């Protein structure tokens, strides 16, 4: 089977998205948030049938690891209470998609992060999503400030209580930022990629995986700039007196294949061990158009991976086995479905 | 001949570097800066003979476009007056290196930037360096805050007075950040690469080169994450209703070859037109070690470019002609030297 490790619910019903704006407006006005709207199952079905499910069928993708829209997490907006209410609404909605299409989606949660709020405050929502909603992982935002990078590095003890819960629950995190308010950055054009590169370098500088040997982090968007500059990172590790990146990081760090052209995918597979690569497309997401050079969607990453003509065992690892290994709760779900 | 477009004076005499610390300490104490130390020509010769010049000879590099150490620009430290004094000292020192080895170095200046200070205040130093010191370009810092990204995007009118001077003087800028104080980032491991990606996306979103058709910007470190994600940027341009990046940007934007492994250089040349690529190594710089896989320095980028076996005309463009075209004052200098 083919598992896409990186899909966001970018087509959520308008009522959900409108409620968010009303919620923020009420917060800004010092008023109570309006009641969350009723959203029917049909609306939810429609929201994915014409987009994610259709594209998955077109591309032969069996299952998407599905999380709330990343750019809408908006951890920088309002305060922790606001973030928590929005986060629960987003996760509950993803759980309904999964409930309607359990063979096509597995849930990953966003977290009620908020600038300067301790990350242990996100543990309860992680537990709820895993225990009650059956989610298999989470998205962890290394910059809840929205482009001002006010949080400590991911290797700081600040984050440890959350990692403890992740390890206990045996779920990985995708390191994924949200929208930016800093006008220097464009969310999907620079902030996302910068965050990937930043996170990897933070991990390179410290001993996080010594402290958490079972912690698993997925760095999306093909690892940002990292594979393209693999020699730079290998050289920096050497220069900084750090162990080789392959030994110190690559037992715990995984990259997806959200790189939207063939030469990028070629490079990714040339420099990164296939065991560290999870198929992903971020579909329907950052780049929605059709590449005039190929006549296919930029984000149809399956075409690029197929074109590599990987050995069957390697290909199966990238398309399925690696995801089941990194997300063991997904593996359990799939076994329960007796596929 | 072979021109390295990206070298910093990372081996400046200790007296120069110590003076900087004394200057900042005096500023912090509200005292006058100490007098700048006397530095003999022999000290300057020694500072490059055993490092840059030796490595250039080893690698067959004829000339380096040479600027003050990027990480030491430190525009975030102190105030504009401090930045201006330091900048002049740094540029004057580079001018002395160039004066001692005019066939091996051409000067590029740092600018007296300072957070929240109008960029037009840097025009005088640019003029001084070009007119009096014979420099051929400048390094422009898109984030003088040192990792907090408080400056407007490079396409904002804030920067226009400086671009006007650049066009008038016919000098390009390398977009190059300096050290970071934000603990989220590592200077050479993430901040530099992020800045390259950020700058390119800023340029993609606006019409800067419509307003300045003769402006030329070099984005170093192989363009950050951009070539690896070339499909993403092409797709984003399409999605944002922007003209194709090749048409809108690549008449004015150039990438260097500071990518420290063969697969990265292979990708760079696969996706970017060779006319937009300038040979560079950032030597002696970010990564100083020897790659155990090859037995050669990570930053010996000439090996990677040579291994491409480019057609002679293309190769000469990357090694020499493109640099002479992007830095016309260098071309004039070289013609005057009757090489």
XYZ file of C-alpha atoms in Angstrom:
678
model
C 0.000 0.000 0.000
C 0.971 3.636 -0.314
C 0.832 5.905 2.715
C 1.129 9.679 2.396
C 2.586 10.863 5.708
C 1.811 14.535 5.167
C -1.718 15.738 4.438
C -3.529 18.669 6.023
C -7.258 19.289 6.141
C -6.975 22.357 3.922
C -10.516 21.913 2.592
C -12.364 22.013 5.915
C -15.972 23.266 5.717
C -16.396 27.029 5.594
C -18.386 26.997 8.830
C -15.325 25.712 10.674
C -13.051 28.349 9.188
C -15.564 31.132 9.771
C -15.961 30.098 13.367
C -12.220 30.576 13.859
C -12.449 34.169 12.676
C -15.474 34.770 14.904
C -13.635 33.174 17.796
C -10.609 35.452 17.339
C -12.816 38.530 16.862
C -14.716 37.744 20.062
C -11.432 37.267 21.906
C -10.141 40.597 20.648
C -13.393 42.259 21.720
C -13.236 40.637 25.146
C -16.432 38.709 24.433
C -17.252 35.019 24.689
C -16.669 32.904 21.603
C -19.767 31.967 19.600
C -20.927 28.367 19.786
C -19.100 26.051 17.417
C -21.361 25.445 14.420
C -23.099 22.217 13.632
C -21.386 20.580 10.664
C -23.083 17.608 9.058
C -21.374 14.411 7.992
C -22.368 15.158 4.415
C -20.507 18.447 4.514
C -17.436 16.676 5.778
C -17.722 13.976 3.144
C -18.056 16.591 0.419
C -15.076 18.499 1.748
C -12.727 15.621 1.002
C -14.450 13.590 -1.701
C -13.796 16.095 -4.471
C -10.294 16.967 -3.351
C -8.113 14.726 -1.149
C -9.952 11.468 -1.817
C -10.234 12.091 -5.539
C -6.553 13.010 -5.829
C -5.535 10.061 -3.670
C -7.487 7.758 -5.970
C -5.983 9.404 -9.053
C -2.492 8.992 -7.680
C -2.921 5.564 -6.135
C -2.438 6.729 -2.561
C -4.245 4.436 -0.132
C -4.028 6.350 3.103
C -3.071 9.840 4.245
C -1.775 10.713 7.689
C -4.061 13.655 8.151
C -3.783 16.700 10.376
C -5.449 20.091 10.698
C -4.403 22.766 8.231
C -0.931 23.849 9.318
C -1.153 27.491 8.327
C -4.402 27.813 10.282
C -2.992 26.505 13.565
C -2.113 30.155 14.285
C -0.547 29.583 17.672
C 0.459 33.237 17.751
C -3.144 34.435 17.785
C -4.826 35.307 21.073
C -3.807 33.367 24.115
C -3.585 29.813 25.392
C -7.311 29.527 26.090
C -8.136 30.586 22.552
C -5.504 28.270 21.113
C -6.821 25.353 23.160
C -10.427 25.785 22.058
C -9.416 26.122 18.395
C -7.066 23.164 18.618
C -9.742 20.888 20.064
C -12.180 21.958 17.356
C -9.615 21.249 14.632
C -8.632 17.886 16.041
C -12.227 16.842 16.568
C -12.984 17.702 12.957
C -10.052 15.641 11.697
C -11.301 12.794 13.886
C -14.671 13.007 12.109
C -12.966 12.755 8.710
C -11.062 9.720 9.945
C -14.258 8.252 11.363
C -16.008 8.609 8.023
C -13.097 7.266 5.986
C -11.077 5.087 8.339
C -9.392 3.206 5.519
C -8.184 6.418 3.883
C -7.140 8.650 6.743
C -5.302 8.355 10.059
C -5.324 11.313 12.414
C -2.479 13.530 13.576
C -3.224 16.374 15.971
C -2.239 19.977 16.246
C -1.327 21.183 19.719
C -2.654 24.043 21.861
C 0.683 25.819 21.781
C 0.893 29.525 22.531
C 3.962 31.779 22.764
C 5.741 31.610 26.129
C 3.347 28.925 27.419
C 5.040 25.778 28.778
C 4.795 22.895 26.335
C 3.633 20.536 29.076
C 0.303 22.308 28.720
C -0.016 20.537 25.366
C 0.356 17.066 26.844
C -3.307 16.705 27.798
C -4.472 17.366 24.243
C -1.936 14.911 22.884
C -3.206 12.265 25.303
C -6.814 13.019 24.432
C -6.143 12.744 20.704
C -4.220 9.505 21.030
C -6.388 7.822 23.664
C -9.846 9.071 22.711
C -9.565 9.940 19.014
C -7.152 7.204 17.990
C -4.589 9.597 16.515
C -1.148 8.308 15.577
C 1.056 11.402 15.924
C 1.191 15.159 16.325
C 2.472 18.294 14.662
C 4.860 20.214 16.881
C 5.436 23.896 16.127
C 9.004 25.017 16.898
C 7.962 28.669 16.530
C 4.534 29.397 18.032
C 5.294 33.121 17.701
C 4.589 33.029 13.960
C 7.937 34.025 12.525
C 9.716 35.752 15.393
C 11.347 32.591 16.717
C 10.967 33.396 20.375
C 10.802 29.782 21.579
C 13.919 27.976 22.785
C 15.524 25.436 20.443
C 13.826 22.042 20.207
C 16.723 20.572 22.153
C 16.075 22.786 25.162
C 14.709 21.194 28.335
C 11.640 23.376 27.789
C 10.370 20.699 25.389
C 11.285 17.627 27.441
C 7.955 17.095 29.237
C 6.283 16.843 25.870
C 8.874 14.439 24.499
C 8.365 12.245 27.562
C 4.683 11.978 26.718
C 5.437 11.278 23.051
C 7.781 8.455 23.976
C 5.327 7.046 26.500
C 2.528 7.115 23.908
C 4.887 5.913 21.168
C 3.908 8.678 18.728
C 6.198 10.783 16.548
C 5.942 14.498 15.832
C 6.178 16.242 12.529
C 8.035 19.509 13.140
C 5.706 21.956 11.429
C 5.312 25.698 11.767
C 2.156 27.653 11.023
C 1.331 31.008 9.443
C 3.673 33.965 9.807
C 2.915 37.484 10.839
C 6.489 38.599 10.248
C 6.395 40.323 6.839
C 9.934 39.128 6.077
C 8.610 35.627 5.484
C 6.121 33.896 3.242
C 4.521 30.933 5.026
C 4.907 28.189 2.452
C 7.651 29.873 0.424
C 10.221 30.540 3.119
C 8.978 30.081 6.695
C 8.184 26.373 6.326
C 11.492 25.586 4.655
C 13.450 27.755 7.092
C 11.823 25.966 10.012
C 12.857 22.586 8.644
C 16.467 23.700 8.231
C 16.472 25.437 11.610
C 15.120 22.385 13.414
C 17.688 20.064 11.864
C 20.549 22.351 12.864
C 19.176 22.608 16.410
C 19.182 18.817 16.595
C 22.721 18.662 15.209
C 24.024 20.965 17.940
C 22.771 19.006 20.943
C 22.226 15.560 22.404
C 18.461 15.311 22.356
C 18.410 11.734 21.107
C 20.876 10.706 23.735
C 18.271 11.774 26.259
C 15.373 10.379 24.194
C 16.647 7.449 22.148
C 13.095 6.484 21.160
C 11.931 9.944 20.110
C 11.080 10.245 16.423
C 10.766 13.528 14.530
C 9.653 13.954 10.936
C 11.091 17.034 9.245
C 8.774 17.810 6.349
C 9.252 19.468 2.962
C 12.083 17.148 2.132
C 14.084 18.419 5.105
C 14.054 22.094 4.021
C 17.527 22.969 2.746
C 19.249 20.086 4.525
C 19.697 17.392 1.856
C 20.807 19.985 -0.725
C 23.434 21.157 1.779
C 24.194 17.723 3.238
C 27.938 18.303 2.888
C 27.618 21.555 4.819
C 25.839 19.813 7.696
C 28.280 16.924 7.716
C 31.118 19.440 7.721
C 29.568 21.571 10.446
C 29.116 18.521 12.672
C 32.809 17.792 12.224
C 33.833 21.412 12.821
C 31.670 21.742 15.937
C 33.050 18.534 17.415
C 29.703 16.809 17.101
C 29.277 13.158 16.122
C 28.525 12.391 12.455
C 24.961 13.336 11.579
C 24.252 9.871 10.244
C 25.018 8.337 13.653
C 23.679 11.051 15.916
C 20.467 12.036 14.161
C 19.365 9.639 11.497
C 18.091 6.991 13.855
C 15.469 9.492 14.975
C 14.939 12.006 12.175
C 12.943 11.384 9.022
C 12.296 13.495 5.934
C 9.220 13.414 3.739
C 9.144 13.660 -0.063
C 7.378 17.038 -0.320
C 9.797 18.315 -2.948
C 7.985 19.357 -6.091
C 10.246 18.495 -8.985
C 12.224 15.499 -10.148
C 15.777 16.830 -9.553
C 14.943 17.587 -5.926
C 13.603 14.077 -5.315
C 16.623 12.631 -7.107
C 18.941 14.505 -4.758
C 16.961 13.543 -1.662
C 17.347 9.863 -2.466
C 20.970 10.274 -3.467
C 22.054 11.679 -0.101
C 19.560 10.389 2.468
C 19.160 6.702 3.322
C 15.766 5.468 2.074
C 15.010 4.183 5.582
C 14.830 7.844 6.618
C 12.445 8.901 3.877
C 8.661 8.779 4.180
C 6.470 9.324 1.178
C 4.492 12.563 1.475
C 2.871 15.127 -0.785
C 1.336 17.815 1.475
C -1.656 17.493 -0.797
C -3.930 19.518 -1.071
C -1.593 22.106 0.211
C 1.175 24.508 -0.472
C 1.335 24.306 -4.245
C -1.880 23.414 -6.014
C -1.171 24.067 -9.661
C -0.125 22.007 -12.632
C 3.469 22.202 -13.795
C 3.355 23.306 -17.425
C 6.611 21.446 -18.022
C 5.142 18.067 -17.067
C 1.397 18.528 -17.370
C 1.023 17.109 -13.856
C 0.434 18.647 -10.460
C 3.571 20.012 -8.827
C 2.603 18.138 -5.651
C 2.063 14.776 -7.348
C 5.201 13.526 -5.662
C 4.375 9.908 -6.417
C 5.415 10.493 -10.021
C 8.852 11.661 -8.954
C 9.341 8.755 -6.554
C 8.102 6.224 -9.106
C 10.523 7.655 -11.648
C 13.417 6.686 -9.375
C 12.709 3.036 -10.164
C 13.732 2.004 -6.654
C 14.299 -1.629 -5.845
C 10.938 -3.099 -4.718
C 11.998 -3.484 -1.112
C 13.284 0.084 -0.912
C 10.200 1.408 -2.648
C 7.919 -0.422 -0.230
C 9.862 1.038 2.657
C 9.410 4.593 1.422
C 5.760 4.092 0.498
C 4.623 2.064 3.479
C 6.995 0.353 5.876
C 8.879 3.429 7.074
C 5.626 5.177 7.941
C 4.385 2.129 9.861
C 7.686 2.027 11.735
C 7.737 5.751 12.566
C 4.017 5.779 13.419
C 3.565 2.426 15.242
C -0.005 3.289 16.180
C -0.771 3.511 12.480
C 0.697 0.058 12.065
C -1.596 -1.201 14.814
C -4.600 0.452 13.182
C -3.795 -1.076 9.820
C -3.336 -4.534 11.307
C -6.730 -4.135 12.988
C -8.252 -3.327 9.615
C -6.928 -6.613 8.305
C -5.815 -5.128 5.001
C 40.937 32.541 -15.179
C 38.950 31.400 -12.153
C 37.202 33.955 -9.983
C 35.789 33.035 -6.586
C 32.914 35.463 -5.999
C 32.538 34.705 -2.303
C 35.438 35.072 0.106
C 35.450 36.748 3.504
C 38.430 38.042 5.446
C 37.958 35.447 8.187
C 41.664 35.485 9.054
C 42.005 39.189 9.845
C 44.788 40.051 12.327
C 43.912 39.557 15.985
C 44.492 43.251 16.696
C 41.580 44.098 14.393
C 39.252 41.580 16.007
C 40.287 42.584 19.521
C 39.657 46.212 18.710
C 36.087 45.327 17.818
C 35.511 43.801 21.233
C 37.101 46.830 22.896
C 34.991 49.119 20.761
C 31.759 47.358 21.773
C 32.822 47.226 25.434
C 33.559 50.949 25.408
C 30.212 51.629 23.792
C 28.421 49.551 26.416
C 30.284 51.429 29.147
C 29.446 54.785 27.615
C 33.126 55.461 26.973
C 34.994 56.491 23.839
C 36.337 53.719 21.656
C 40.058 53.046 21.889
C 42.218 54.102 18.962
C 42.291 51.617 16.133
C 45.545 49.665 16.363
C 48.427 49.977 13.976
C 48.578 46.861 11.822
C 51.646 46.350 9.675
C 51.651 45.225 6.069
C 53.561 42.124 7.118
C 50.790 41.133 9.484
C 48.256 41.510 6.723
C 50.388 39.537 4.295
C 50.799 36.761 6.841
C 47.085 36.708 7.540
C 46.285 35.624 3.998
C 49.464 33.973 2.722
C 49.065 30.830 4.803
C 45.337 30.559 4.337
C 43.391 32.177 1.472
C 46.320 32.632 -0.886
C 47.714 29.167 -0.237
C 44.333 27.513 -0.720
C 43.648 29.598 -3.825
C 46.974 28.437 -5.264
C 46.243 24.835 -4.306
C 42.853 24.979 -5.962
C 43.817 27.058 -8.978
C 41.692 30.052 -8.044
C 43.143 33.228 -9.508
C 41.131 35.913 -7.785
C 38.698 36.160 -4.881
C 36.016 38.805 -4.532
C 36.831 39.603 -0.957
C 34.746 41.152 1.794
C 34.919 41.546 5.557
C 34.008 38.533 7.646
C 30.238 38.199 7.392
C 29.555 36.848 10.852
C 31.560 39.731 12.355
C 29.560 42.483 10.642
C 27.322 42.369 13.711
C 24.903 45.056 12.638
C 22.774 44.282 15.669
C 25.493 45.365 18.094
C 25.431 48.864 19.555
C 24.103 51.629 17.375
C 24.644 53.233 14.005
C 27.699 55.186 15.101
C 29.365 52.027 16.370
C 28.397 50.121 13.240
C 29.765 52.875 11.021
C 33.156 53.008 12.739
C 33.502 49.218 12.657
C 32.378 49.036 9.041
C 34.932 51.607 7.931
C 37.686 49.768 9.793
C 36.697 46.476 8.181
C 36.465 47.912 4.700
C 39.755 49.768 5.045
C 41.432 46.536 6.108
C 40.047 44.653 3.105
C 41.314 47.514 0.930
C 44.794 46.973 2.334
C 44.652 43.264 1.472
C 43.573 44.196 -2.047
C 46.328 46.809 -2.229
C 48.952 44.242 -1.278
C 47.626 41.539 -3.612
C 45.748 43.352 -6.370
C 45.952 40.421 -8.745
C 44.423 38.044 -6.206
C 41.712 40.039 -4.491
C 39.014 42.541 -5.424
C 37.154 44.327 -2.652
C 33.527 44.134 -1.625
C 32.330 46.212 1.316
C 30.148 45.628 4.306
C 27.681 48.394 5.105
C 27.087 50.443 8.265
C 23.614 48.979 8.700
C 21.911 49.093 12.071
C 18.406 47.960 13.057
C 15.698 50.502 12.245
C 18.194 52.888 10.645
C 17.301 54.002 7.103
C 19.379 52.210 4.503
C 20.173 55.489 2.752
C 22.587 56.062 5.611
C 24.695 53.298 4.069
C 25.012 55.017 0.712
C 27.958 57.192 1.724
C 30.039 54.194 2.738
C 29.164 52.408 -0.487
C 30.281 55.460 -2.464
C 33.470 55.774 -0.450
C 34.345 52.115 -0.972
C 33.662 52.210 -4.688
C 35.151 55.632 -5.453
C 38.067 55.748 -3.031
C 38.886 52.090 -2.336
C 38.088 50.696 -5.777
C 35.605 48.114 -4.498
C 33.399 46.262 -6.953
C 30.318 45.418 -4.889
C 28.778 45.234 -1.445
C 27.215 42.809 1.006
C 23.685 43.797 1.934
C 22.222 42.385 5.148
C 18.468 41.736 4.887
C 18.255 41.234 8.672
C 20.442 43.686 10.611
C 18.646 42.603 13.791
C 20.660 39.385 13.932
C 17.949 36.775 13.625
C 14.774 38.595 14.596
C 13.929 39.700 11.065
C 12.654 43.138 11.977
C 13.591 44.820 8.677
C 11.059 45.139 5.865
C 11.368 42.758 2.896
C 14.081 43.586 0.372
C 11.360 44.618 -2.044
C 10.047 47.331 0.275
C 10.631 50.977 -0.696
C 12.754 51.199 2.453
C 15.627 49.769 0.414
C 15.127 51.786 -2.760
C 17.527 54.651 -2.024
C 20.306 52.140 -1.678
C 19.367 50.316 -4.869
C 19.431 53.649 -6.690
C 23.027 54.146 -5.598
C 23.941 50.575 -6.554
C 22.538 51.036 -10.037
C 24.213 54.406 -10.434
C 27.565 52.943 -9.370
C 26.929 49.744 -11.360
C 27.737 47.429 -8.441
C 25.843 44.333 -7.338
C 25.076 43.256 -3.787
C 25.483 39.846 -2.277
C 22.533 39.335 0.093
C 24.351 38.181 3.216
C 23.304 38.112 6.840
C 25.661 38.213 9.811
C 25.817 36.558 13.224
C 22.653 35.689 15.107
C 21.744 36.412 18.682
C 18.484 34.500 18.405
C 19.218 31.115 20.020
C 16.834 29.379 17.614
C 19.387 29.768 14.833
C 22.947 28.750 14.113
C 24.687 31.373 11.968
C 26.218 29.231 9.250
C 24.005 26.170 9.800
C 20.576 27.715 9.493
C 20.492 31.529 9.548
C 22.575 31.970 6.390
C 20.580 29.396 4.435
C 17.263 30.709 5.742
C 18.203 34.225 4.696
C 18.952 33.074 1.163
C 15.598 31.309 0.873
C 13.776 34.209 2.504
C 15.321 36.776 0.175
C 14.447 34.790 -2.931
C 10.824 34.439 -1.841
C 10.629 38.162 -1.083
C 11.838 38.853 -4.602
C 9.335 36.388 -6.057
C 6.431 38.161 -4.379
C 7.077 41.662 -5.723
C 8.190 43.689 -8.721
C 11.543 44.950 -7.575
C 13.272 44.309 -10.884
C 10.504 46.063 -12.733
C 11.476 49.137 -10.773
C 15.218 48.400 -11.011
C 15.859 46.464 -14.212
C 19.635 46.893 -13.828
C 19.850 45.823 -10.190
C 21.843 42.652 -9.615
C 21.685 40.532 -6.460
C 23.825 37.509 -5.671
C 22.155 35.004 -3.348
C 24.960 32.986 -1.792
C 25.230 29.425 -0.449
C 23.850 28.026 -3.653
C 20.602 29.944 -3.180
C 19.767 28.442 0.233
C 16.936 25.949 -0.219
C 15.776 27.412 -3.533
C 17.265 25.153 -6.210
C 16.367 22.016 -4.217
C 12.791 23.302 -4.076
C 12.766 24.889 -7.537
C 9.445 23.209 -8.378
C 7.908 24.649 -5.231
C 8.989 28.172 -6.171
C 7.843 27.774 -9.766
C 4.532 26.470 -8.454
C 4.156 29.229 -5.885
C 4.769 31.876 -8.542
C 1.984 30.317 -10.582
C -0.343 30.015 -7.590
C 0.277 33.603 -6.467
C -0.384 34.976 -9.945
C 3.228 36.031 -10.329
C 5.182 35.774 -13.581
C 7.438 32.729 -14.033
C 10.524 32.998 -11.853
C 12.797 32.470 -14.825
C 11.409 35.600 -16.504
C 10.813 37.777 -13.477
C 13.906 37.090 -11.393
C 16.650 35.314 -13.245
C 17.800 38.324 -15.225
C 18.812 39.908 -11.938
C 19.446 37.139 -9.417
C 22.535 34.960 -9.287
C 23.520 32.010 -7.103
C 27.026 31.017 -6.074
C 28.394 27.479 -5.834
C 28.885 27.362 -2.054
C 27.309 23.931 -1.763
C 29.668 21.462 -0.157
C 29.045 18.126 -1.793
C 28.773 16.796 -5.315
C 25.028 15.937 -5.357
C 24.173 19.508 -4.341
C 26.300 21.014 -7.106
C 24.825 18.526 -9.570
C 21.324 19.662 -8.665
C 22.235 23.352 -8.817
C 23.447 22.983 -12.391
C 20.530 20.775 -13.337
C 17.886 23.337 -12.407
C 19.548 26.749 -12.674
C 20.823 28.202 -15.938
C 24.625 28.363 -15.862
C 24.448 32.069 -16.754
C 22.980 32.586 -13.273
C 25.697 30.682 -11.440
C 28.908 32.266 -10.179
C 31.720 30.137 -8.875
C 32.230 30.644 -5.136
C 33.606 28.725 -2.165
C 33.202 30.984 0.903
C 36.730 29.939 1.696
C 38.126 30.166 4.426
C 34.751 30.185 5.977
C 31.772 28.300 7.184
C 33.084 24.760 6.914
C 36.829 24.306 7.243
C 37.315 20.583 7.568
C 38.190 17.761 5.251
C 35.447 15.420 4.112
C 36.502 11.926 5.153
C 34.528 10.539 2.214
C 36.593 12.397 -0.374
C 39.794 13.320 1.440
C 39.316 16.907 0.261
C 38.065 20.053 1.936
C 34.282 20.320 2.064
C 34.591 23.856 0.689
C 36.825 22.928 -2.244
C 33.910 23.615 -4.546
C 36.117 23.700 -7.608
C 36.341 19.897 -7.468
C 32.576 19.581 -7.627
C 32.252 22.041 -10.499
C 35.121 20.443 -12.419
C 33.473 17.053 -11.981
C 30.466 18.334 -13.934
C 32.608 18.337 -17.080
C 30.773 21.409 -18.375
C 31.217 22.478 -21.977
C 34.208 24.871 -22.119
C 32.102 27.919 -22.844
C 29.699 27.174 -19.992
C 32.560 26.414 -17.653
C 34.285 29.692 -18.496
C 31.047 31.514 -17.818
C 30.686 30.022 -14.354
C 34.358 30.471 -13.490
C 34.940 33.915 -14.947
C 32.584 35.567 -17.395
C 29.472 35.628 -15.211
C 31.389 37.291 -12.392
C 32.794 39.914 -14.757
C 29.282 40.568 -16.056
C 27.661 40.805 -12.605
C 30.570 42.855 -11.208
C 31.432 45.175 -14.155
C 33.892 47.133 -12.038
C 35.831 43.916 -11.572
C 35.873 43.517 -15.325
C 37.280 47.029 -15.651
C 39.933 46.302 -13.011
C 40.988 43.109 -14.754
C 41.210 44.815 -18.128
C 43.388 47.460 -16.521
C 45.679 44.736 -15.214
C 46.119 43.501 -18.778
C 45.858 39.854 -17.827
